[in-house]
Amino acid sequence: MNTPVRRLNPTLKLAAALVALCAAGAAVARAAEQYRHSFQNSLVTSDTMWVIQTGTYYMSPGSWTLTGIDFTNTNQAGAYIDTSAIDANANATYSTTVTFRNVTAHAGGATSALRRQAVSVRNGATINIFSGTLTKEHADTVIDSSEAVNVTGRSTFHGEDILIQAIAPRVRALNIASDSVNKVTLVSSTLTTTGSAAALNFAGAGRAYLDNVAIATTGNSAPGVQFARSIALLDYDGGTIRTTGENSSGLWLGAGNVATHVKAVLKNVDVRADQGAALDINTHIPDLLEGPTIPENGSVGSTGLYEVALENSTLSGALGSIRITSSATNGAATASAEIPTRAIITLQSSTLAGDVSVRSAARLELTLADSRLDGSLRAFDNTAGILNLSGATTITGTLAATGAATLEINLDNHTLAAPIHLGDTAGASINAGADSRVAAPITVDPGATLRFNLAGAGAFRAGTVNLSGRLRISGPAILDEPLALNGSDATIIFANAAGDDLTLAAGATGTASLVVESLAPGALGQSQIRLVVDETGSLSANTFTLAGSGTIDLGLATYTLENSGSGAYLVIGSPASGGYIGSLLNITAAAPAAFLGSLDPVHSHLASRREAIGGPLSPVRKPIAKGDSGSLWMRFRAGSLSADSDNLFTSFDQTTTALVVGGDINWDTASGDSITAGAFADLSNAEFDFPGSADGRTRSVAGGLYASWFHHSGWFATATARLDSLKHKLDTPAADLRARYNNHAVGGAVEFGRGIAWRAWWFEPALQAAFVYIDSAKFTTQSAAAENRAGVNIGSTRAVRALAALRASRTFGEGPFSLHARLAAVHTDASGGSVRAAGFSSFTRQLEGWSGEASIGAACNLGAFGRVSAECGHTLADDYDRPWTLSIGYSYAW
């Protein structure tokens, strides 16, 4: 069955066609209207964006995606994309997120007042650009828009597969402008400049993440990446930095007068500066668009901290791979203004192609792990450098320091093949870990100092050492090549000698002085310590000498130096060689003599009282001397002791001052004898001056009792007892040793004699026996050096003194004035007082034997009851003498 075909009415066909045509036209019109609303050159209200002034596009709040847009404008205004959030009246409101794909933005034109950035990201906005070209052609002198892309104000910028270029003088490619920028990310992109400006500039705090990014500049003073007055982070993985202009660094890091902390991490990045330094940390402000701010008074007080880490990367520069300078000399700043700069640079499997230099108070810590330095490291002026080397690291140049620079070289399982050269007053320390050595020559000029700090390293080995300055050794070191000692300044210092500290495998030439700062505890007390071992057996007798006096006082002992073919030896002296032990022994030896001498004021007072009772004209001189009576008395005494100046050990000087006060009562027996009993107190201070810088002091607080019997025929007997509390102090600054210890002394004396009156004379021969016991003391020496802190034991001391004396007095007139003289022969026996310390044998020192004493004096009555006296004397002995003694006294009787 055939179905008929229904045909449309021609009128309906025409109507349908007209409807379709109208719909298409409406669609075209709507699209055109949207385009016109978006990009026309006047303010138009729209739901998608606000268009303000010629060629300037402000994005409204929200998220937008624009594809295939060309913002290039050839009129005077140029192109400008600003992701500020604004409303219809151009008031800022909320942040905006805009994503561009395949976009071109060209800020050009010829009128400076209308020049802008190609892209500005600010006020919390986010802009993402995937594929495109962002260009700035001219600098702006009105709002200082000197970059193609500017990121500021809590904003975020992300770019992939884009080219950011500045093709005008003093115009940057990408500028991170403020401290509040969130993040900048570039992936597979390129930054270029042609003028004197950085391709990537950190003008404020910011974080930038670069992945496979190429950075290039062709202008002079145009670094690839620049950090100025920043607290910034750069994370750079893959890419290149290339600069070709004069003084154009690959990375330029500068410090302003705010605290600066820059951290850069580069992985798989090749940095090359054809006419500059690859990494330039420089607070001197060159002719750069952006630099540190220096106040007009020239005062700069900030400190820059820069941390740079490289992995599988290269720094190559015609002016050095790394150049660090800490100064600010431009503008209003004075030529001496300096900004302290500290750099911490770490390389892992990376290369430095070019010298590393540090100048002007800068501080560098450089770590090379399995890396390479094709060049030298040079520290100048008053800089400080720390070099950490480990693994298969190679250095082809020299490690050099001049001026007052210092280097610290830390070796960890590493052989250093780079020569070391220290000039002027520079210093260097080699801190060697296990399996480390220096294979290249070391040269130390006059005035310079090299330190081997080798604790825990086992035997450290080095090659040739040319020593004209100072070498300080802490730990055992072996020199495989000849040691060349040049000039009078050549000095080897042993910090903590333990024996066999320096081994010369190939001998030595020339001469040098040796200094020993201290001995290790295990070596202290040994009779012989070999400092230098000469394996060739050819050391001459004058190769080494001890600096200074030819002896070294290490506190607990004194040593001299002896050279033999096999090495240089410290030889301990006998106790007579002095040292700290000698000083202790001298204090100990002087104590018995000081105690026995302190009994003399009591005996002198009693002799004066006996003369007043039984002497010529006694009723006139002392009408109340006989019978029941009493007296109060005091004596000031002072004296010096000089011990054997011909012997260093026994040589010392002592000065003593003391004040004695006492009181007694007297009564007569029925037979006419007189009996006196009393008590006294004594305060004394003895100052010691030992050889060198050592000195000491003994202070005593004492008290005692005495009694006397005086027969009417002239015979007499006395007994005295005394107890002392002693406080001793000893300081040896040269050896950094101090001692503080206390002990006690107890003793007394008995005396027997007769007083004889003849005309105006009074004679009194007497015999005396005295004894003293001083107890032991135990203490630990005080010192900043642990090896000098040692326990010391001082044994107890006993001494007995026998004395025969004759005292004669002459009274003038009716007795108000008299003169007297005294001669005595004394013999002292002493024992004990041994000193043991730090493994030394027991040493003992005593002042004993025969001595002779002579004194003269005068006395005068003051009224009926008072009497004043004065006396001076001199003592000669086998081991010492007392050049002078002085005693001034006063007594009041009733």
PDB file of C-alpha atoms in Angstrom, residues 71-73 77-80 104-109 115-119 134-138 148:
ATOM      1  CA  PHE A  71      45.689  42.083  25.087  1.00  0.00           C
ATOM      2  CA  THR A  72      48.216  43.731  22.829  1.00  0.00           C
ATOM      3  CA  ASN A  73      47.256  47.315  22.137  1.00  0.00           C
ATOM      4  CA  ALA A  77      48.000  53.222  26.495  1.00  0.00           C
ATOM      5  CA  GLY A  78      49.486  49.761  26.156  1.00  0.00           C
ATOM      6  CA  ALA A  79      47.924  46.618  27.632  1.00  0.00           C
ATOM      7  CA  TYR A  80      47.294  45.992  31.320  1.00  0.00           C
ATOM      8  CA  THR A 104      49.323  37.527  24.934  1.00  0.00           C
ATOM      9  CA  ALA A 105      49.778  40.681  27.040  1.00  0.00           C
ATOM     10  CA  HIS A 106      52.031  43.442  25.742  1.00  0.00           C
ATOM     11  CA  ALA A 107      52.560  46.612  27.786  1.00  0.00           C
ATOM     12  CA  GLY A 108      53.871  49.074  25.230  1.00  0.00           C
ATOM     13  CA  GLY A 109      53.138  52.530  23.931  1.00  0.00           C
ATOM     14  CA  ARG A 115      52.803  52.740  30.729  1.00  0.00           C
ATOM     15  CA  ARG A 116      51.826  49.793  32.924  1.00  0.00           C
ATOM     16  CA  GLN A 117      52.823  46.196  33.723  1.00  0.00           C
ATOM     17  CA  ALA A 118      51.618  43.506  31.397  1.00  0.00           C
ATOM     18  CA  VAL A 119      50.148  41.707  34.424  1.00  0.00           C
ATOM     19  CA  LEU A 134      53.861  38.632  28.742  1.00  0.00           C
ATOM     20  CA  THR A 135      55.922  41.605  27.621  1.00  0.00           C
ATOM     21  CA  LYS A 136      56.839  45.028  28.939  1.00  0.00           C
ATOM     22  CA  GLU A 137      58.455  47.420  26.518  1.00  0.00           C
ATOM     23  CA  HIS A 138      59.052  50.641  28.451  1.00  0.00           C
ATOM     24  CA  ALA A 148      56.430  42.937  33.034  1.00  0.00           C
TER      25      ALA A 148
END
